[in-house]
Amino acid sequence: MRVYRVKDYDEMSKKAATILAAQIVSGPEKALGLATGSTPAGAYRYLCKWYQEGILDFSEIRTMNLDEYRGISREDSQSYYHFMKENLFGHVNIKEENTFIPDGEREDADAVCREYEALIQSTGGVGLQLLGLGRNGHIGFNEPSDSFIKECHCVSLALSTIEANKRFFENAEDVPRQAYTMGIGTIMSAEKILLLASGEEKADALSRMIGGPITPRVPASILQLHRDVTVIADEAALSKI
Ligand code: F6R
């Protein structure tokens, strides 16, 4: 695991964007695994800027998002589909048919997850997977639990995650209680992983991810076993290491 220490959110975002850009340029045949939330938004802004400056071309790129809330329509402004459109897809020349996100509108959780897992594996897997880090150590929506769940699955969000994500909603009651997510095995099968962390509220999870025991109670700790993980974290996120 390589850990880069940067000053702040902007430096983290710029460095992450250069790694993502290198992947876009050098390996468009492998899918790019993407995340949502406040952590990657800054890196996406750099990618949009570099596209507008003619530096990047997304026309051959395929993307697979980590997760989506269950029971939310694509048009809903809180859906991860909407987030991706607002923060990246709507600003670059990616083909809509090359962007994949679990379908949160479909209620049949088994079918959604089975099909999403099969899609990822049958199209050659993910080349570089971008990850944020939950305050409780989650990656994707793999919440702390008694065992690592390997494949895409439907998850009930932890209370702490609902609490953390309510900032994006008008009321805490509006935060969906369930989500579809890539599993730990799905994430671990990516060739390369890029995890970003910014802010003091991630410090505890980050120190447990890097230096603690590997346990499903801290899902991100499994990354200690991946052969190619890059972490970019700012000083605040690294303050407990
Ligand atoms: C989002 C995702 C989550 C977030 C995590 C951190 O697609 O999979 O694991 O990365 O909850 O969220 P932020 O970046 O909003 O702090």
Tab-separated table of N, CA, C and O in Angstrom, residues 38-113:
chain	number	residue	atom	x	y	z
A	38	SER	N	-18.761	13.370	-1.239
A	38	SER	CA	-17.974	14.605	-1.298
A	38	SER	C	-16.508	14.354	-1.606
A	38	SER	O	-15.832	15.218	-2.167
A	39	THR	N	-15.993	13.173	-1.260
A	39	THR	CA	-14.552	12.941	-1.440
A	39	THR	C	-14.105	13.034	-2.904
A	39	THR	O	-13.159	13.761	-3.204
A	40	PRO	N	-14.739	12.323	-3.854
A	40	PRO	CA	-14.210	12.358	-5.219
A	40	PRO	C	-14.657	13.564	-6.046
A	40	PRO	O	-14.142	13.765	-7.157
A	41	ALA	N	-15.577	14.375	-5.508
A	41	ALA	CA	-16.138	15.463	-6.331
A	41	ALA	C	-15.056	16.411	-6.847
A	41	ALA	O	-15.102	16.868	-7.997
A	42	GLY	N	-14.051	16.702	-6.028
A	42	GLY	CA	-12.981	17.609	-6.445
A	42	GLY	C	-12.144	17.018	-7.573
A	42	GLY	O	-11.756	17.720	-8.520
A	43	ALA	N	-11.877	15.729	-7.499
A	43	ALA	CA	-11.104	15.065	-8.573
A	43	ALA	C	-11.906	15.094	-9.870
A	43	ALA	O	-11.356	15.332	-10.957
A	44	TYR	N	-13.223	14.894	-9.766
A	44	TYR	CA	-14.066	14.942	-10.969
A	44	TYR	C	-14.029	16.343	-11.591
A	44	TYR	O	-14.047	16.478	-12.809
A	45	ARG	N	-13.970	17.366	-10.743
A	45	ARG	CA	-13.900	18.740	-11.284
A	45	ARG	C	-12.639	18.915	-12.130
A	45	ARG	O	-12.675	19.513	-13.198
A	46	TYR	N	-11.513	18.374	-11.661
A	46	TYR	CA	-10.277	18.463	-12.459
A	46	TYR	C	-10.426	17.693	-13.778
A	46	TYR	O	-10.001	18.160	-14.830
A	47	LEU	N	-11.049	16.518	-13.720
A	47	LEU	CA	-11.207	15.726	-14.956
A	47	LEU	C	-12.061	16.492	-15.972
A	47	LEU	O	-11.754	16.499	-17.172
A	48	CYS	N	-13.133	17.137	-15.486
A	48	CYS	CA	-14.004	17.921	-16.385
A	48	CYS	C	-13.208	19.069	-17.010
A	48	CYS	O	-13.310	19.341	-18.208
A	49	LYS	N	-12.397	19.717	-16.182
A	49	LYS	CA	-11.596	20.859	-16.658
A	49	LYS	C	-10.622	20.378	-17.737
A	49	LYS	O	-10.502	20.990	-18.800
A	50	TRP	N	-9.951	19.274	-17.482
A	50	TRP	CA	-8.948	18.788	-18.441
A	50	TRP	C	-9.625	18.315	-19.724
A	50	TRP	O	-9.052	18.418	-20.794
A	51	TYR	N	-10.857	17.810	-19.611
A	51	TYR	CA	-11.599	17.457	-20.831
A	51	TYR	C	-11.876	18.734	-21.635
A	51	TYR	O	-11.646	18.786	-22.849
A	52	GLN	N	-12.369	19.767	-20.919
A	52	GLN	CA	-12.704	21.021	-21.621
A	52	GLN	C	-11.470	21.661	-22.245
A	52	GLN	O	-11.561	22.340	-23.257
A	53	GLU	N	-10.310	21.414	-21.667
A	53	GLU	CA	-9.066	21.959	-22.233
A	53	GLU	C	-8.509	21.067	-23.343
A	53	GLU	O	-7.433	21.341	-23.882
A	54	GLY	N	-9.208	19.988	-23.643
A	54	GLY	CA	-8.782	19.113	-24.744
A	54	GLY	C	-7.710	18.108	-24.363
A	54	GLY	O	-7.113	17.448	-25.213
A	55	ILE	N	-7.476	17.957	-23.058
A	55	ILE	CA	-6.405	17.055	-22.612
A	55	ILE	C	-6.912	15.611	-22.524
A	55	ILE	O	-6.174	14.662	-22.760
A	56	LEU	N	-8.192	15.448	-22.191
A	56	LEU	CA	-8.723	14.094	-21.969
A	56	LEU	C	-9.864	13.781	-22.919
A	56	LEU	O	-10.633	14.667	-23.301
A	57	ASP	N	-9.953	12.503	-23.271
A	57	ASP	CA	-11.035	12.036	-24.142
A	57	ASP	C	-11.716	10.851	-23.447
A	57	ASP	O	-11.053	9.885	-23.063
A	58	PHE	N	-13.006	10.956	-23.243
A	58	PHE	CA	-13.749	9.903	-22.537
A	58	PHE	C	-14.532	9.004	-23.500
A	58	PHE	O	-15.296	8.147	-23.057
A	59	SER	N	-14.356	9.187	-24.798
A	59	SER	CA	-15.246	8.509	-25.748
A	59	SER	C	-15.093	6.989	-25.750
A	59	SER	O	-15.999	6.273	-26.152
A	60	GLU	N	-13.933	6.492	-25.293
A	60	GLU	CA	-13.733	5.034	-25.292
A	60	GLU	C	-13.850	4.444	-23.884
A	60	GLU	O	-13.605	3.251	-23.691
A	61	ILE	N	-14.202	5.290	-22.920
A	61	ILE	CA	-14.169	4.851	-21.513
A	61	ILE	C	-15.479	4.187	-21.089
A	61	ILE	O	-16.558	4.618	-21.474
A	62	ARG	N	-15.332	3.118	-20.281
A	62	ARG	CA	-16.486	2.467	-19.663
A	62	ARG	C	-16.350	2.631	-18.152
A	62	ARG	O	-15.248	2.472	-17.621
A	63	THR	N	-17.439	2.958	-17.481
A	63	THR	CA	-17.349	3.142	-16.021
A	63	THR	C	-18.352	2.243	-15.299
A	63	THR	O	-19.424	1.940	-15.813
A	64	MET	N	-17.960	1.818	-14.114
A	64	MET	CA	-18.819	1.010	-13.233
A	64	MET	C	-18.849	1.702	-11.880
A	64	MET	O	-17.797	1.801	-11.228
A	65	ASN	N	-19.997	2.165	-11.467
A	65	ASN	CA	-20.063	2.785	-10.138
A	65	ASN	C	-20.197	1.745	-9.033
A	65	ASN	O	-20.745	0.658	-9.247
A	66	LEU	N	-19.712	2.130	-7.876
A	66	LEU	CA	-19.711	1.230	-6.727
A	66	LEU	C	-21.087	0.864	-6.216
A	66	LEU	O	-21.331	-0.263	-5.809
A	67	ASP	N	-21.977	1.875	-6.206
A	67	ASP	CA	-23.207	1.650	-5.448
A	67	ASP	C	-24.307	2.632	-5.844
A	67	ASP	O	-24.071	3.604	-6.550
A	68	GLU	N	-25.485	2.340	-5.357
A	68	GLU	CA	-26.653	3.209	-5.561
A	68	GLU	C	-27.657	2.924	-4.455
A	68	GLU	O	-27.768	1.797	-3.969
A	69	TYR	N	-28.360	3.972	-4.021
A	69	TYR	CA	-29.439	3.767	-3.047
A	69	TYR	C	-30.519	2.906	-3.667
A	69	TYR	O	-30.799	3.004	-4.867
A	70	ARG	N	-31.160	2.095	-2.818
A	70	ARG	CA	-32.292	1.293	-3.290
A	70	ARG	C	-33.584	2.064	-3.061
A	70	ARG	O	-33.757	2.697	-2.017
A	71	GLY	N	-34.482	1.988	-4.064
A	71	GLY	CA	-35.794	2.623	-3.916
A	71	GLY	C	-35.755	4.101	-4.268
A	71	GLY	O	-36.524	4.895	-3.727
A	72	ILE	N	-34.859	4.465	-5.156
A	72	ILE	CA	-34.729	5.869	-5.538
A	72	ILE	C	-34.675	5.902	-7.067
A	72	ILE	O	-34.057	5.035	-7.687
A	73	SER	N	-35.356	6.862	-7.669
A	73	SER	CA	-35.357	6.875	-9.134
A	73	SER	C	-34.139	7.631	-9.648
A	73	SER	O	-33.548	8.445	-8.924
A	74	ARG	N	-33.777	7.355	-10.880
A	74	ARG	CA	-32.584	7.995	-11.460
A	74	ARG	C	-32.727	9.504	-11.504
A	74	ARG	O	-31.742	10.235	-11.402
A	75	GLU	N	-33.983	9.949	-11.667
A	75	GLU	CA	-34.234	11.389	-11.783
A	75	GLU	C	-34.133	12.088	-10.424
A	75	GLU	O	-33.983	13.299	-10.350
A	76	ASP	N	-34.234	11.305	-9.347
A	76	ASP	CA	-34.166	11.902	-8.014
A	76	ASP	C	-32.818	12.595	-7.833
A	76	ASP	O	-31.771	12.015	-8.128
A	77	SER	N	-32.850	13.831	-7.342
A	77	SER	CA	-31.596	14.592	-7.251
A	77	SER	C	-30.619	13.976	-6.244
A	77	SER	O	-29.455	14.352	-6.203
A	78	GLN	N	-31.084	13.053	-5.409
A	78	GLN	CA	-30.177	12.413	-4.449
A	78	GLN	C	-29.617	11.091	-4.959
A	78	GLN	O	-28.826	10.453	-4.260
A	79	SER	N	-30.056	10.669	-6.148
A	79	SER	CA	-29.543	9.380	-6.638
A	79	SER	C	-28.092	9.529	-7.056
A	79	SER	O	-27.640	10.613	-7.425
A	80	TYR	N	-27.369	8.448	-6.975
A	80	TYR	CA	-25.962	8.481	-7.380
A	80	TYR	C	-25.861	8.635	-8.903
A	80	TYR	O	-24.875	9.167	-9.417
A	81	TYR	N	-26.904	8.175	-9.591
A	81	TYR	CA	-26.979	8.394	-11.040
A	81	TYR	C	-26.949	9.898	-11.321
A	81	TYR	O	-26.186	10.382	-12.155
A	82	HIS	N	-27.779	10.626	-10.580
A	82	HIS	CA	-27.855	12.083	-10.744
A	82	HIS	C	-26.515	12.732	-10.356
A	82	HIS	O	-26.016	13.609	-11.047
A	83	PHE	N	-25.928	12.253	-9.265
A	83	PHE	CA	-24.633	12.783	-8.818
A	83	PHE	C	-23.593	12.644	-9.932
A	83	PHE	O	-22.837	13.589	-10.215
A	84	MET	N	-23.551	11.479	-10.546
A	84	MET	CA	-22.525	11.253	-11.576
A	84	MET	C	-22.755	12.162	-12.778
A	84	MET	O	-21.809	12.657	-13.382
A	85	LYS	N	-24.025	12.363	-13.114
A	85	LYS	CA	-24.350	13.238	-14.239
A	85	LYS	C	-23.918	14.678	-13.941
A	85	LYS	O	-23.302	15.341	-14.770
A	86	GLU	N	-24.235	15.121	-12.732
A	86	GLU	CA	-23.913	16.498	-12.334
A	86	GLU	C	-22.421	16.734	-12.188
A	86	GLU	O	-21.924	17.814	-12.480
A	87	ASN	N	-21.722	15.721	-11.683
A	87	ASN	CA	-20.318	15.935	-11.322
A	87	ASN	C	-19.319	15.499	-12.373
A	87	ASN	O	-18.169	15.917	-12.334
A	88	LEU	N	-19.763	14.614	-13.305
A	88	LEU	CA	-18.790	14.162	-14.309
A	88	LEU	C	-19.440	13.891	-15.672
A	88	LEU	O	-19.121	14.565	-16.655
A	89	PHE	N	-20.357	12.942	-15.722
A	89	PHE	CA	-20.829	12.452	-17.018
A	89	PHE	C	-21.457	13.547	-17.884
A	89	PHE	O	-21.329	13.523	-19.107
A	90	GLY	N	-22.128	14.498	-17.226
A	90	GLY	CA	-22.803	15.559	-17.980
A	90	GLY	C	-21.843	16.585	-18.567
A	90	GLY	O	-22.267	17.450	-19.339
A	91	HIS	N	-20.567	16.491	-18.236
A	91	HIS	CA	-19.612	17.531	-18.655
A	91	HIS	C	-18.521	17.016	-19.587
A	91	HIS	O	-17.648	17.773	-19.992
A	92	VAL	N	-18.519	15.707	-19.852
A	92	VAL	CA	-17.459	15.131	-20.694
A	92	VAL	C	-18.095	14.298	-21.801
A	92	VAL	O	-19.312	14.044	-21.788
A	93	ASN	N	-17.276	13.837	-22.754
A	93	ASN	CA	-17.844	13.136	-23.913
A	93	ASN	C	-17.945	11.618	-23.698
A	93	ASN	O	-17.691	10.845	-24.614
A	94	ILE	N	-18.335	11.219	-22.475
A	94	ILE	CA	-18.532	9.788	-22.240
A	94	ILE	C	-19.869	9.391	-22.850
A	94	ILE	O	-20.814	10.188	-22.871
A	95	LYS	N	-19.943	8.149	-23.389
A	95	LYS	CA	-21.218	7.694	-23.955
A	95	LYS	C	-22.069	7.140	-22.816
A	95	LYS	O	-21.593	6.299	-22.044
A	96	GLU	N	-23.312	7.593	-22.758
A	96	GLU	CA	-24.185	7.171	-21.655
A	96	GLU	C	-24.268	5.642	-21.553
A	96	GLU	O	-24.275	5.081	-20.455
A	97	GLU	N	-24.277	4.977	-22.723
A	97	GLU	CA	-24.399	3.502	-22.706
A	97	GLU	C	-23.136	2.835	-22.156
A	97	GLU	O	-23.113	1.629	-21.925
A	98	ASN	N	-22.082	3.603	-21.945
A	98	ASN	CA	-20.850	3.044	-21.365
A	98	ASN	C	-20.719	3.328	-19.877
A	98	ASN	O	-19.684	3.079	-19.274
A	99	THR	N	-21.782	3.886	-19.273
A	99	THR	CA	-21.737	4.172	-17.831
A	99	THR	C	-22.714	3.240	-17.113
A	99	THR	O	-23.864	3.112	-17.528
A	100	PHE	N	-22.230	2.584	-16.084
A	100	PHE	CA	-23.060	1.599	-15.378
A	100	PHE	C	-23.125	1.914	-13.893
A	100	PHE	O	-22.113	2.181	-13.255
A	101	ILE	N	-24.355	1.869	-13.387
A	101	ILE	CA	-24.633	2.114	-11.962
A	101	ILE	C	-25.749	1.136	-11.602
A	101	ILE	O	-26.673	0.956	-12.412
A	102	PRO	N	-25.696	0.480	-10.437
A	102	PRO	CA	-26.811	-0.419	-10.101
A	102	PRO	C	-28.140	0.346	-10.188
A	102	PRO	O	-28.198	1.526	-9.837
A	103	ASP	N	-29.165	-0.336	-10.669
A	103	ASP	CA	-30.458	0.306	-10.886
A	103	ASP	C	-31.263	0.369	-9.583
A	103	ASP	O	-31.916	-0.595	-9.192
A	104	GLY	N	-31.214	1.511	-8.914
A	104	GLY	CA	-31.861	1.675	-7.620
A	104	GLY	C	-33.368	1.630	-7.679
A	104	GLY	O	-34.038	1.431	-6.677
A	105	GLU	N	-33.912	1.814	-8.877
A	105	GLU	CA	-35.364	1.821	-9.021
A	105	GLU	C	-35.956	0.415	-8.976
A	105	GLU	O	-37.114	0.231	-8.641
A	106	ARG	N	-35.119	-0.556	-9.335
A	106	ARG	CA	-35.630	-1.945	-9.352
A	106	ARG	C	-35.649	-2.499	-7.942
A	106	ARG	O	-34.667	-2.427	-7.213
A	107	GLU	N	-36.782	-3.088	-7.580
A	107	GLU	CA	-36.964	-3.597	-6.224
A	107	GLU	C	-36.378	-4.990	-6.037
A	107	GLU	O	-36.089	-5.400	-4.917
A	108	ASP	N	-36.206	-5.707	-7.161
A	108	ASP	CA	-35.741	-7.095	-7.060
A	108	ASP	C	-34.233	-7.112	-6.782
A	108	ASP	O	-33.400	-7.195	-7.693
A	109	ALA	N	-33.906	-7.044	-5.487
A	109	ALA	CA	-32.504	-6.882	-5.081
A	109	ALA	C	-31.618	-8.014	-5.603
A	109	ALA	O	-30.513	-7.761	-6.086
A	110	ASP	N	-32.113	-9.245	-5.520
A	110	ASP	CA	-31.282	-10.382	-5.960
A	110	ASP	C	-30.913	-10.235	-7.420
A	110	ASP	O	-29.763	-10.420	-7.812
A	111	ALA	N	-31.911	-9.891	-8.245
A	111	ALA	CA	-31.664	-9.781	-9.690
A	111	ALA	C	-30.725	-8.615	-9.993
A	111	ALA	O	-29.767	-8.755	-10.763
A	112	VAL	N	-30.954	-7.469	-9.356
A	112	VAL	CA	-30.111	-6.295	-9.617
A	112	VAL	C	-28.651	-6.639	-9.304
A	112	VAL	O	-27.735	-6.372	-10.102
A	113	CYS	N	-28.425	-7.249	-8.142
A	113	CYS	CA	-27.044	-7.501	-7.696
A	113	CYS	C	-26.391	-8.612	-8.523
A	113	CYS	O	-25.226	-8.497	-8.906
